[in-house]
GROMACS .gro file of C-alpha atoms in nm:
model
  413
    1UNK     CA    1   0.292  -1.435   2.214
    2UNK     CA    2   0.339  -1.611   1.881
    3UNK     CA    3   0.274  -1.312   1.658
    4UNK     CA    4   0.441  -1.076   1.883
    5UNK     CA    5   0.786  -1.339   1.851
    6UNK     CA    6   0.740  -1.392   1.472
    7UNK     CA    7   0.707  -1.011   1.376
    8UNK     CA    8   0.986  -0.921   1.618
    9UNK     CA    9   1.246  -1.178   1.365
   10UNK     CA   10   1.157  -0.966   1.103
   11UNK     CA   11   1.217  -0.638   1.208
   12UNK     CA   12   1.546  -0.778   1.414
   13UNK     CA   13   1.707  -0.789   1.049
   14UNK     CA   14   1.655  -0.403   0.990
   15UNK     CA   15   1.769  -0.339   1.366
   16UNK     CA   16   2.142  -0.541   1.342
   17UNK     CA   17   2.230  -0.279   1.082
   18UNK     CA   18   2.066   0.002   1.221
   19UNK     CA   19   2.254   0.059   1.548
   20UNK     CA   20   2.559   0.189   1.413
   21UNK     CA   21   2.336   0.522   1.349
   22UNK     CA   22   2.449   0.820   1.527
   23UNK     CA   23   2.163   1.007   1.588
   24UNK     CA   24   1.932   0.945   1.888
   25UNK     CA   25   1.612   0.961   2.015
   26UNK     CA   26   1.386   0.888   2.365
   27UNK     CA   27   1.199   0.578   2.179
   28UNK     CA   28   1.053   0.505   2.535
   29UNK     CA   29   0.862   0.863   2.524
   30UNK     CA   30   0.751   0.798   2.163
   31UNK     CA   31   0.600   0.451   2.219
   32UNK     CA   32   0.445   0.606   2.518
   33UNK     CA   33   0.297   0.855   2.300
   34UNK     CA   34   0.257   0.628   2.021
   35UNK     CA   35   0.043   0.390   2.228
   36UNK     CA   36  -0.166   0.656   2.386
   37UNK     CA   37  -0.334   0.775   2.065
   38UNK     CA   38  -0.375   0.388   1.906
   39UNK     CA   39  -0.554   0.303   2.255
   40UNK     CA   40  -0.846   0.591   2.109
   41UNK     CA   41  -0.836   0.472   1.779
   42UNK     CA   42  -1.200   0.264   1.708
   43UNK     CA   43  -0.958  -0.030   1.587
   44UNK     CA   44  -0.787  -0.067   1.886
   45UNK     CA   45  -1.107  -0.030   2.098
   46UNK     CA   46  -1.264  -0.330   1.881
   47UNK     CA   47  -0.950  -0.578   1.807
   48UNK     CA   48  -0.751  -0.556   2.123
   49UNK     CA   49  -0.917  -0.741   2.377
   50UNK     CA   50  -0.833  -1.099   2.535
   51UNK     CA   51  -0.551  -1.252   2.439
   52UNK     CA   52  -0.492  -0.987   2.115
   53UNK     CA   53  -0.484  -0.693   2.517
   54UNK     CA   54  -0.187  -0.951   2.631
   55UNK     CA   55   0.020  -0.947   2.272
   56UNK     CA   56  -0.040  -0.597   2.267
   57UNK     CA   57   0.084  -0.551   2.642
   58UNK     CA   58   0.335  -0.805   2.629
   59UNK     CA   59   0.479  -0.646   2.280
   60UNK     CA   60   0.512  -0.280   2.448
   61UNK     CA   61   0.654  -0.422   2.749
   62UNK     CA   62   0.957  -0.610   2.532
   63UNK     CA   63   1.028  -0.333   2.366
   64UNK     CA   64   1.028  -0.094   2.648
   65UNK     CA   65   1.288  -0.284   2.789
   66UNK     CA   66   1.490  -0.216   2.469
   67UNK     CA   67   1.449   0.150   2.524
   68UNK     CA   68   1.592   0.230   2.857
   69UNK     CA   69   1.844   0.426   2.644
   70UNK     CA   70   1.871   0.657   2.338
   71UNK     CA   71   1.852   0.447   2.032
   72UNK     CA   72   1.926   0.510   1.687
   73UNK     CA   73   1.619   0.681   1.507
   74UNK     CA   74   1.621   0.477   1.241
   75UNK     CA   75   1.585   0.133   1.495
   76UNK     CA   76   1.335   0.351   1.726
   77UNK     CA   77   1.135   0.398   1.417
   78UNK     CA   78   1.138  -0.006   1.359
   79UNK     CA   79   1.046  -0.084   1.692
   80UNK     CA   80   0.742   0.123   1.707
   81UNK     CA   81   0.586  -0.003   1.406
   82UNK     CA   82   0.605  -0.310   1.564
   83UNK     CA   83   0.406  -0.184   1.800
   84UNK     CA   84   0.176  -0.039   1.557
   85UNK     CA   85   0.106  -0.337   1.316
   86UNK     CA   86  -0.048  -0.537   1.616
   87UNK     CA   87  -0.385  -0.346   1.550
   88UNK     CA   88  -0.494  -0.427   1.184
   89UNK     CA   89  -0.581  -0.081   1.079
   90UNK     CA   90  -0.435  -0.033   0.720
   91UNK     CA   91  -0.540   0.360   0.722
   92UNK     CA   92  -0.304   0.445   1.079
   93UNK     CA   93   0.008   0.567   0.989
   94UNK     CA   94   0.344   0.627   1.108
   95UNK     CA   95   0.605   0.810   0.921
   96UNK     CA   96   0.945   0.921   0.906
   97UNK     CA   97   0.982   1.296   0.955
   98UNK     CA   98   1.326   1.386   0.808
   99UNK     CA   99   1.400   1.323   0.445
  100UNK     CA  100   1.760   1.198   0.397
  101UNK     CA  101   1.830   1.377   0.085
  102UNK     CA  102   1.656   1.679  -0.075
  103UNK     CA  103   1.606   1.728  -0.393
  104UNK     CA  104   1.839   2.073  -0.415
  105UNK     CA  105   2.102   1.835  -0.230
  106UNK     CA  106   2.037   1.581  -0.529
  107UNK     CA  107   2.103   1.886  -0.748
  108UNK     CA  108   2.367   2.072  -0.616
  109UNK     CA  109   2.788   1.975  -0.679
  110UNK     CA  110   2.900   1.790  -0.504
  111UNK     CA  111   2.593   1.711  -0.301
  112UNK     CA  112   2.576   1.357  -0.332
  113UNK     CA  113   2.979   1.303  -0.235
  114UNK     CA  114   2.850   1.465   0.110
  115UNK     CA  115   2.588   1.268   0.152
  116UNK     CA  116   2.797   0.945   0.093
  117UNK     CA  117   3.026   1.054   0.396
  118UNK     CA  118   2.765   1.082   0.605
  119UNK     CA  119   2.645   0.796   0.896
  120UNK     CA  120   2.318   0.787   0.718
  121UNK     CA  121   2.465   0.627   0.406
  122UNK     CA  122   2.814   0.452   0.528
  123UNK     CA  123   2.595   0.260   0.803
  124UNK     CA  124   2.290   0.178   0.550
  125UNK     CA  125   2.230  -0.201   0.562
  126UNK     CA  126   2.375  -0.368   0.304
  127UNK     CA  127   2.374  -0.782   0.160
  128UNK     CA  128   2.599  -1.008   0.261
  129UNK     CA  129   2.517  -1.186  -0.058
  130UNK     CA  130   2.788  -1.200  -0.330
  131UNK     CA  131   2.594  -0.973  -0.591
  132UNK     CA  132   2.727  -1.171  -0.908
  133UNK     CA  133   2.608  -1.466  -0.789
  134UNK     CA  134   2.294  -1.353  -0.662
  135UNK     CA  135   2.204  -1.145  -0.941
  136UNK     CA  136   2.309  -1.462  -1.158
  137UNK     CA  137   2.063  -1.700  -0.965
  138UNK     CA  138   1.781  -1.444  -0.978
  139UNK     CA  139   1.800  -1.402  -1.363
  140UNK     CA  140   1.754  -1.757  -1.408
  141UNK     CA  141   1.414  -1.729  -1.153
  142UNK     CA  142   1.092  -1.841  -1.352
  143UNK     CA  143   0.861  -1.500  -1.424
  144UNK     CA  144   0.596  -1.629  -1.213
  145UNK     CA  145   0.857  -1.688  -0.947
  146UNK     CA  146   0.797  -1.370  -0.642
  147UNK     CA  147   1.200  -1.400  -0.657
  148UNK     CA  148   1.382  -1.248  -0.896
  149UNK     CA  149   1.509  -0.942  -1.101
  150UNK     CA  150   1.265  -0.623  -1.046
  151UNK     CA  151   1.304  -0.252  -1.217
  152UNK     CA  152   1.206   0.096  -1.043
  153UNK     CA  153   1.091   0.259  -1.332
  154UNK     CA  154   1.426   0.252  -1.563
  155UNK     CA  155   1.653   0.373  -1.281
  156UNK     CA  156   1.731   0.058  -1.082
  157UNK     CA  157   1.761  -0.348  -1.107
  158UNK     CA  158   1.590  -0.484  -0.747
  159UNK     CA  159   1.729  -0.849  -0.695
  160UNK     CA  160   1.443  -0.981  -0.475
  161UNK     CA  161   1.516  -1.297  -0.280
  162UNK     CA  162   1.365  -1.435   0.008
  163UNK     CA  163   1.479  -1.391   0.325
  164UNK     CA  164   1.585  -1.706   0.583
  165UNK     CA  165   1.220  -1.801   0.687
  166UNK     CA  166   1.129  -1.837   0.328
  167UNK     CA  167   0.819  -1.587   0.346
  168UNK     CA  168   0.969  -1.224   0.363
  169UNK     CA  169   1.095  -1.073   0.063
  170UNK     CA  170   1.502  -0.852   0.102
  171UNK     CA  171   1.516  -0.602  -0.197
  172UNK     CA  172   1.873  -0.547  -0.257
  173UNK     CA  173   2.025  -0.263  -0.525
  174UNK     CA  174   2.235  -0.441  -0.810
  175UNK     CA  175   2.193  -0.165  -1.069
  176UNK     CA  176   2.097   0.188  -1.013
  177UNK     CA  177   2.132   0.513  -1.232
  178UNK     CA  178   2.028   0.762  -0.927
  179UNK     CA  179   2.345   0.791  -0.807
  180UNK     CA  180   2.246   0.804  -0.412
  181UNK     CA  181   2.258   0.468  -0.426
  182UNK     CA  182   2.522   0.232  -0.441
  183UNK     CA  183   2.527  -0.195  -0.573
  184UNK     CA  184   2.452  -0.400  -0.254
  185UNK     CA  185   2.208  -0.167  -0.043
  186UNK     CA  186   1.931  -0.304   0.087
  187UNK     CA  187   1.599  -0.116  -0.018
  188UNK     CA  188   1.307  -0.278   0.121
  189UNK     CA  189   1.246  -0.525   0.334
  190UNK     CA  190   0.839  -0.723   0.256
  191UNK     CA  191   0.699  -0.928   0.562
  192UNK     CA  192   0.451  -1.186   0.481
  193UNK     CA  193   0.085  -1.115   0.557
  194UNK     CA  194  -0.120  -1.353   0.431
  195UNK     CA  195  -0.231  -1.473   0.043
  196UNK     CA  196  -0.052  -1.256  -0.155
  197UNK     CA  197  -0.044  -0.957   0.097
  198UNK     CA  198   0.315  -0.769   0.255
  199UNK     CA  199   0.389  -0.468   0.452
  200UNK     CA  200   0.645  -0.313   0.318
  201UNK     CA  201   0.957  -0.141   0.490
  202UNK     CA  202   1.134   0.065   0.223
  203UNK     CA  203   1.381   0.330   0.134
  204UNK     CA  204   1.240   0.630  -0.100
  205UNK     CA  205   1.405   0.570  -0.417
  206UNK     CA  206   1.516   0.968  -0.424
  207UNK     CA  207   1.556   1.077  -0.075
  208UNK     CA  208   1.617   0.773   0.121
  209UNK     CA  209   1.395   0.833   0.350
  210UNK     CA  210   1.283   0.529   0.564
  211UNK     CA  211   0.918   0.436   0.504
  212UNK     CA  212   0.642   0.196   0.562
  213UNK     CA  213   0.341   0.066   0.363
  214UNK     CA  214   0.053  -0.184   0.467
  215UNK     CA  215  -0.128  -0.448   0.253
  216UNK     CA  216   0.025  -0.401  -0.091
  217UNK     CA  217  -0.036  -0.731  -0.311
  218UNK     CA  218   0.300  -0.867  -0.487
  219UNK     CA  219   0.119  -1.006  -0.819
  220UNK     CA  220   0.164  -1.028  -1.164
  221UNK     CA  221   0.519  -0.950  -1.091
  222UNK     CA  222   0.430  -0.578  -0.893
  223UNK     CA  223   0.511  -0.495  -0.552
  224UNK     CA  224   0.401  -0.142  -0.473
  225UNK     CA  225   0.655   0.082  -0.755
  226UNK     CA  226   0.875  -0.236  -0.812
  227UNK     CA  227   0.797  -0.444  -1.146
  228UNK     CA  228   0.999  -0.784  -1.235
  229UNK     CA  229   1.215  -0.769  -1.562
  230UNK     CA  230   1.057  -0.974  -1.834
  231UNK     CA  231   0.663  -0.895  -1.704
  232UNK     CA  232   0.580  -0.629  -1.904
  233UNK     CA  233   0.198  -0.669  -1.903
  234UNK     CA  234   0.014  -0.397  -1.717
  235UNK     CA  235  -0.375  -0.436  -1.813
  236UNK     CA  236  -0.440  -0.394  -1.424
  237UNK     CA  237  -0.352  -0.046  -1.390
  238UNK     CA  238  -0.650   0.219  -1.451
  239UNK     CA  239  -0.630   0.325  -1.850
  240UNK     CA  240  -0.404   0.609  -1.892
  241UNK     CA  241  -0.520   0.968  -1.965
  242UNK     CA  242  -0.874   0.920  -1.814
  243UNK     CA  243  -1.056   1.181  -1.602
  244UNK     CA  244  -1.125   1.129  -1.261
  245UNK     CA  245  -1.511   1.051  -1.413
  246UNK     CA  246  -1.523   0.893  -1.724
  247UNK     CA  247  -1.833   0.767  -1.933
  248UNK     CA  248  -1.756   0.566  -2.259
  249UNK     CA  249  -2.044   0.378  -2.518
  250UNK     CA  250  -1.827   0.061  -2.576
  251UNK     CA  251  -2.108  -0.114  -2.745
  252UNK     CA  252  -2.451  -0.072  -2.805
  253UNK     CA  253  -2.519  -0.276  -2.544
  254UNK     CA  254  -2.264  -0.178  -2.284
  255UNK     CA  255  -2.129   0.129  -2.131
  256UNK     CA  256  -1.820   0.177  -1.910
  257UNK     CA  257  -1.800   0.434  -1.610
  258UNK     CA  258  -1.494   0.479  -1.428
  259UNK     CA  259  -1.476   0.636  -1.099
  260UNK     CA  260  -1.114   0.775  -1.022
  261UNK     CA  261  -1.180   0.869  -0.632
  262UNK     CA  262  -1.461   1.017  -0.450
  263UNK     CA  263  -1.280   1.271  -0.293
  264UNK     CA  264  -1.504   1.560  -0.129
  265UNK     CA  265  -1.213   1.774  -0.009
  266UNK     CA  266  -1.150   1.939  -0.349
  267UNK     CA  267  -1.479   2.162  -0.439
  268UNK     CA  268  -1.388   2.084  -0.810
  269UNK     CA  269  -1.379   1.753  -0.741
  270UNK     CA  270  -1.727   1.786  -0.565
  271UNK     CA  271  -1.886   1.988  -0.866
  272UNK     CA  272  -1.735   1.722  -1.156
  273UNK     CA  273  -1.923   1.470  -0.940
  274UNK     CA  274  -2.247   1.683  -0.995
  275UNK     CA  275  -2.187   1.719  -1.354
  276UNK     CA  276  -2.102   1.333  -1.398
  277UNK     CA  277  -2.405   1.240  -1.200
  278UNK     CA  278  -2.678   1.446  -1.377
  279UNK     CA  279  -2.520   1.327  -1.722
  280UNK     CA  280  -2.560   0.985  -1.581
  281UNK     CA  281  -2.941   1.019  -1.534
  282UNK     CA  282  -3.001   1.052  -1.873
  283UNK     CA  283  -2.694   0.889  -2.074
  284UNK     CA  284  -2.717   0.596  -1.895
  285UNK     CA  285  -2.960   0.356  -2.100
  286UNK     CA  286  -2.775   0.019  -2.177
  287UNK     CA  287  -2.865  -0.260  -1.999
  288UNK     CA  288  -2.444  -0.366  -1.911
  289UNK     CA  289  -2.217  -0.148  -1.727
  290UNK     CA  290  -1.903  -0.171  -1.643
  291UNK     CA  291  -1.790   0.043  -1.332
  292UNK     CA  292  -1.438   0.040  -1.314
  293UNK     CA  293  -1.304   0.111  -1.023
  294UNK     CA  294  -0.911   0.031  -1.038
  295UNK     CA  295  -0.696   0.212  -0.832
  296UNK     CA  296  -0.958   0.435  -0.643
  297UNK     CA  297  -0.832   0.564  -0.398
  298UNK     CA  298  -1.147   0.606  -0.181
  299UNK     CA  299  -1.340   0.917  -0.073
  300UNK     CA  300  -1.694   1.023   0.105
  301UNK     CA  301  -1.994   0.787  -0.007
  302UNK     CA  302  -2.188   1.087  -0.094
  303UNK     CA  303  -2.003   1.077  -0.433
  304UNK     CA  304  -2.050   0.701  -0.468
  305UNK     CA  305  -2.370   0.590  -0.320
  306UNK     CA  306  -2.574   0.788  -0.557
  307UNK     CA  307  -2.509   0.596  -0.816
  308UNK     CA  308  -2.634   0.252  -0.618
  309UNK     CA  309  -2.965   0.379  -0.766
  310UNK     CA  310  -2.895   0.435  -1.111
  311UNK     CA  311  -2.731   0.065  -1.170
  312UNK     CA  312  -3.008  -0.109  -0.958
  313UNK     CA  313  -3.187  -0.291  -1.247
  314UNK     CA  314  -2.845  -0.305  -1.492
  315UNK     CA  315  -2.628  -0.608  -1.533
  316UNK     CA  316  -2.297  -0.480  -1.338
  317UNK     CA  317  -1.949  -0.585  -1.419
  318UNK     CA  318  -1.738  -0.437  -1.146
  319UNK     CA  319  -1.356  -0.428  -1.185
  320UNK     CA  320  -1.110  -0.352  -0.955
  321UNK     CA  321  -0.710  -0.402  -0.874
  322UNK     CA  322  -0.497  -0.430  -0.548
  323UNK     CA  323  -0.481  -0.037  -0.535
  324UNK     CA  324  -0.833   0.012  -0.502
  325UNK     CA  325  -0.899   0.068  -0.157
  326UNK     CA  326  -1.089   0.256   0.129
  327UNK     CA  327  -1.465   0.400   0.037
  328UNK     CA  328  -1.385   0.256  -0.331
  329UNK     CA  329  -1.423  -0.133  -0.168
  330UNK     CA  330  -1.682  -0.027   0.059
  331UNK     CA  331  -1.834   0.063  -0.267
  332UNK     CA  332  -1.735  -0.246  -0.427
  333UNK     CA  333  -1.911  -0.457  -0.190
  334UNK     CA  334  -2.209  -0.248  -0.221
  335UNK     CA  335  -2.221  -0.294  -0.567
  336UNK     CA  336  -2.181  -0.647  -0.560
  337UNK     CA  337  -2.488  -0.687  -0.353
  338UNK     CA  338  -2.707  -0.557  -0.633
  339UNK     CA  339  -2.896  -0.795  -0.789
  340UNK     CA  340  -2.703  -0.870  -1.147
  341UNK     CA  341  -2.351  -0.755  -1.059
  342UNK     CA  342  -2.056  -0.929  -1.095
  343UNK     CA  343  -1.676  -0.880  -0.936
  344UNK     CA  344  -1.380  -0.940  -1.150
  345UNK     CA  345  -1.071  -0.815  -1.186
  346UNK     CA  346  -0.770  -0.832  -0.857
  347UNK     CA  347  -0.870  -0.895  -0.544
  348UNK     CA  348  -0.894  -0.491  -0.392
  349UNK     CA  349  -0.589  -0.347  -0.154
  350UNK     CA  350  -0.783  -0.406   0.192
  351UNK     CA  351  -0.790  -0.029   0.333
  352UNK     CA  352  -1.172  -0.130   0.421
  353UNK     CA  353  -1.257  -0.100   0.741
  354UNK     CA  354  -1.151   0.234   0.960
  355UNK     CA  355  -1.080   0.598   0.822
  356UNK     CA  356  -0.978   0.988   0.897
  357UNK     CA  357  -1.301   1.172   0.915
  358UNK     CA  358  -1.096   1.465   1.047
  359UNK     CA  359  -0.751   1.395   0.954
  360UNK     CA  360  -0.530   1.510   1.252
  361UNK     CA  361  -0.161   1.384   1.285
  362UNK     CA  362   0.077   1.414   1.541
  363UNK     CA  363   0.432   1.467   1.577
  364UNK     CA  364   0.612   1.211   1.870
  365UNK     CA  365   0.763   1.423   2.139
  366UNK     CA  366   1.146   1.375   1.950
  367UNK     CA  367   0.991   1.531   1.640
  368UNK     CA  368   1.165   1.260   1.430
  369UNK     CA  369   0.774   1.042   1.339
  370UNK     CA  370   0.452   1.143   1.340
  371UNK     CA  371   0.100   0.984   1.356
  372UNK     CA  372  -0.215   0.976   1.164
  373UNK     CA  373  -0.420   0.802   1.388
  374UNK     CA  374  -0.782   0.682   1.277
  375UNK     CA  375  -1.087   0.788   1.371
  376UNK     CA  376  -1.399   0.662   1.133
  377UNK     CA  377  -1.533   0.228   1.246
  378UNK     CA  378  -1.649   0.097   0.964
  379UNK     CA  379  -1.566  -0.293   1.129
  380UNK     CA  380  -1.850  -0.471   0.969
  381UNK     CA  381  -1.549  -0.446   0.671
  382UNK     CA  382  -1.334  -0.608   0.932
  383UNK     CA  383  -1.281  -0.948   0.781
  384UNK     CA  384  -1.140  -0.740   0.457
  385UNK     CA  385  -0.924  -0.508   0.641
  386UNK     CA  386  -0.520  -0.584   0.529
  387UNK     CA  387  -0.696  -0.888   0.274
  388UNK     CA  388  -0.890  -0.724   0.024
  389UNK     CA  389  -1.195  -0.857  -0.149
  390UNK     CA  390  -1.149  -1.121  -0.379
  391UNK     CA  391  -1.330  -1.111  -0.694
  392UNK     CA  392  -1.560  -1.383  -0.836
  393UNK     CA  393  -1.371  -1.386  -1.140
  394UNK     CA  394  -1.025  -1.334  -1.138
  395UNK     CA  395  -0.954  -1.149  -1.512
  396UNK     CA  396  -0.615  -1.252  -1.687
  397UNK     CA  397  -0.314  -1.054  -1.632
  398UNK     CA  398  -0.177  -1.139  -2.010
  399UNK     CA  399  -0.451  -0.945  -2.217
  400UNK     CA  400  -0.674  -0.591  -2.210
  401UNK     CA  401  -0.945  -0.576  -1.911
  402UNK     CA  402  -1.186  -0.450  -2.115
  403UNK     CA  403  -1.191  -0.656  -2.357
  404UNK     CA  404  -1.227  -0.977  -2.138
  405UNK     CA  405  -1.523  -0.835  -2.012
  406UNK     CA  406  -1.690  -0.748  -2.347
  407UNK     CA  407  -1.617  -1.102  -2.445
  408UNK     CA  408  -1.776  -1.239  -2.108
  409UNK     CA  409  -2.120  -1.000  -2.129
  410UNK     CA  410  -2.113  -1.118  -2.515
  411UNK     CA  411  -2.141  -1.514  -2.366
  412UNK     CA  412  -2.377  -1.426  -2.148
  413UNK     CA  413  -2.608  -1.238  -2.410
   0.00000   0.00000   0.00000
């Protein structure tokens, strides 16, 4: 009952200002529905047994009681990730249907007057935090402080302060130049995983739209698109301009390969993995290789596992950052259990250990969410799943990637 109590008080903060929405829905029939297709997922089947069944029971049973009546959609929508985040499967998904603002109601006169008169933005929870001050105390916030003054992109000031238990993260709006948003609204809401890991409950910067994200790292001053004022170092994030597969001769001893995704949906996709690998055969001669693997975003191992094979006997400097996820860590461990391979880099996003072999979602019977339930057990990754692996060597966030490791392999040499 513990976990089920402790994330209840965080999503009771979103609820207080939710029930002033007008529109409806049947949560009960959603949950019902909801549950139903989580109880088939291979996550479910594996986790929830013992006394993980009687959170799980006890947890639908609360909040069943809460839904003897139409609810708001925005609070139904609250309640039944609660339900959802009781099974630690980082790939299940549940989103919000109906975008609050278009982007031809962005555009059109007039069109953002109507959508300030509307429920959806007059009832939006808001601080009750006096903004100078707070924006005052967070500018004085330490940059290695999680608190403090955050930009999206050069649209918006975040002031990010921590919420009454101390481990959850409020987002709150003190500058913005989309002008759907107003000083004072609340934009996300972070609850405390573990390390340095939140799920995130946020509004879409352009339409508004309710949403919610699993395992994303707050480090190095980044939370998911939100980046603190006065951090501007971003050697983390994949090099910009590269191809999906990229081969580079950094020195004559070393060569770089950097694997984008390993999608096999897109046949173009499928065919530059093909090309890449055959090149590979032949091109790759050094005896140091650095496969970089930040921000992959996963794929089929048929387009990773081949190249197990070619780095067998090479000294292997794997890098990766909190976006890299799904087969890209399954790929990263694999790696890492070569003989001469080394981890560095961010600790990986933790998207490990289930998947969508076919991909089906499912609207809930009101239409408002719907469901991408999993469907692919991969739990040997369990002990990863919403953690990440950790690298054996944690890289600096103040200086290039690269270059660290060039200066590492040249130690070694």
């Amino acid at each position: 009952m513990k976990n089920v109590i402790t994330l209840s008080l965080f999503f009771l903060f979103g609820i207080a200002f939710a029930f002033s929405q007008t529109e409806t829905c049947n949560c009960k029939t959603d949950l019902d529905f909801i549950v139903e297709k989580l109880k088939k997922m291979p996550s479910y089947k594996h986790q929830i047994k013992g006394t993980k069944k009687d959170e799980f029971e006890a947890s639908y049973k609360m909040l069943s009681a809460k839904m003897t009546q139409p609810i708001p959609v925005e609070t139904c929508y609250k309640m039944l990730l609660e339900q959802m985040v009781l099974v630690n499967d980082v790939h299940s998904d549940l989103k919000f249907n109906t975008k609050y603002l278009s982007q031809e109601t962005i555009d059109t006169e007039n069109g953002i007057e109507a959508f300030k008169a509307t429920n959806k933005f007059i009832n939006h929870p808001k601080t009750n935090q006096n903004l100078e001050t707070l924006e005052a105390e967070l500018s004085q916030k330490a940059i290695t402080d999680l608190e403090g003054l955050y930009n999206f992109k050069d649209q918006q000031t975040i002031g990010v302060y921590y919420s009454k238990n101390k481990k959850d993260l409020i987002g709150v709006v003190l500058k913005s130049d989309l002008n759907q948003w107003e000083t004072g609204e609340i934009i996300f809401e972070a609850t405390y995983t573990n390390g340095n890991k939140y799920n995130l409950f946020y509004y879409h910067p352009i339409t508004r739209t309710p949403s919610f994200v699993k395992s994303i790292s707050l480090e190095n001053g980044r939370l998911w698109a939100y980046k603190k004022i006065g951090n501007t170092n971003n050697f983390e994030l994949p090099i910009k301009d590269q191809s999906n597969w990229e081969f580079k001769q950094l020195t004559p001893e070393t060569q770089y390969m950097y694997f984008g995704n390993f999608s096999s949906f897109s046949k173009k996709n499928k065919t530059a993995f093909k090309n890449f690998y055959a090149d590979m055969k032949t091109k790759l001669t050094a005896k140091n290789v650095i496969v970089d693997l930040r921000s992959n975003s996963g794929g089929n191992s048929k387009l990773s596992d081949p190249f197990l094979k070619l780095l067998k006997k090479k000294n292997v400097y794997i890098i990766t950052n909190c976006f890299a996820g799904s087969n890209g860590e399954q790929f990263t461990l694999k790696l890492k259990a070569l003989k001469n391979a080394k981890h560095l880099g961010q600790t990986t996003r933790g998207i490990i250990a289930y998947g969508m072999n076919y991909g089906y979602n499912y609207n809930t019977p009101s239409t408002h969410f719907n469901i991408t339930p999993t469907d692919m057990d991969f739990s040997k990754y369990l002990e990863y799943e919403g953690k990440g692996i950790v690298p054996e060597y944690p890289l600096d966030f103040n200086s290039d990637w690269l270059a660290q490791i060039l200066e590492i392999i040249s130690k070694n040499n």
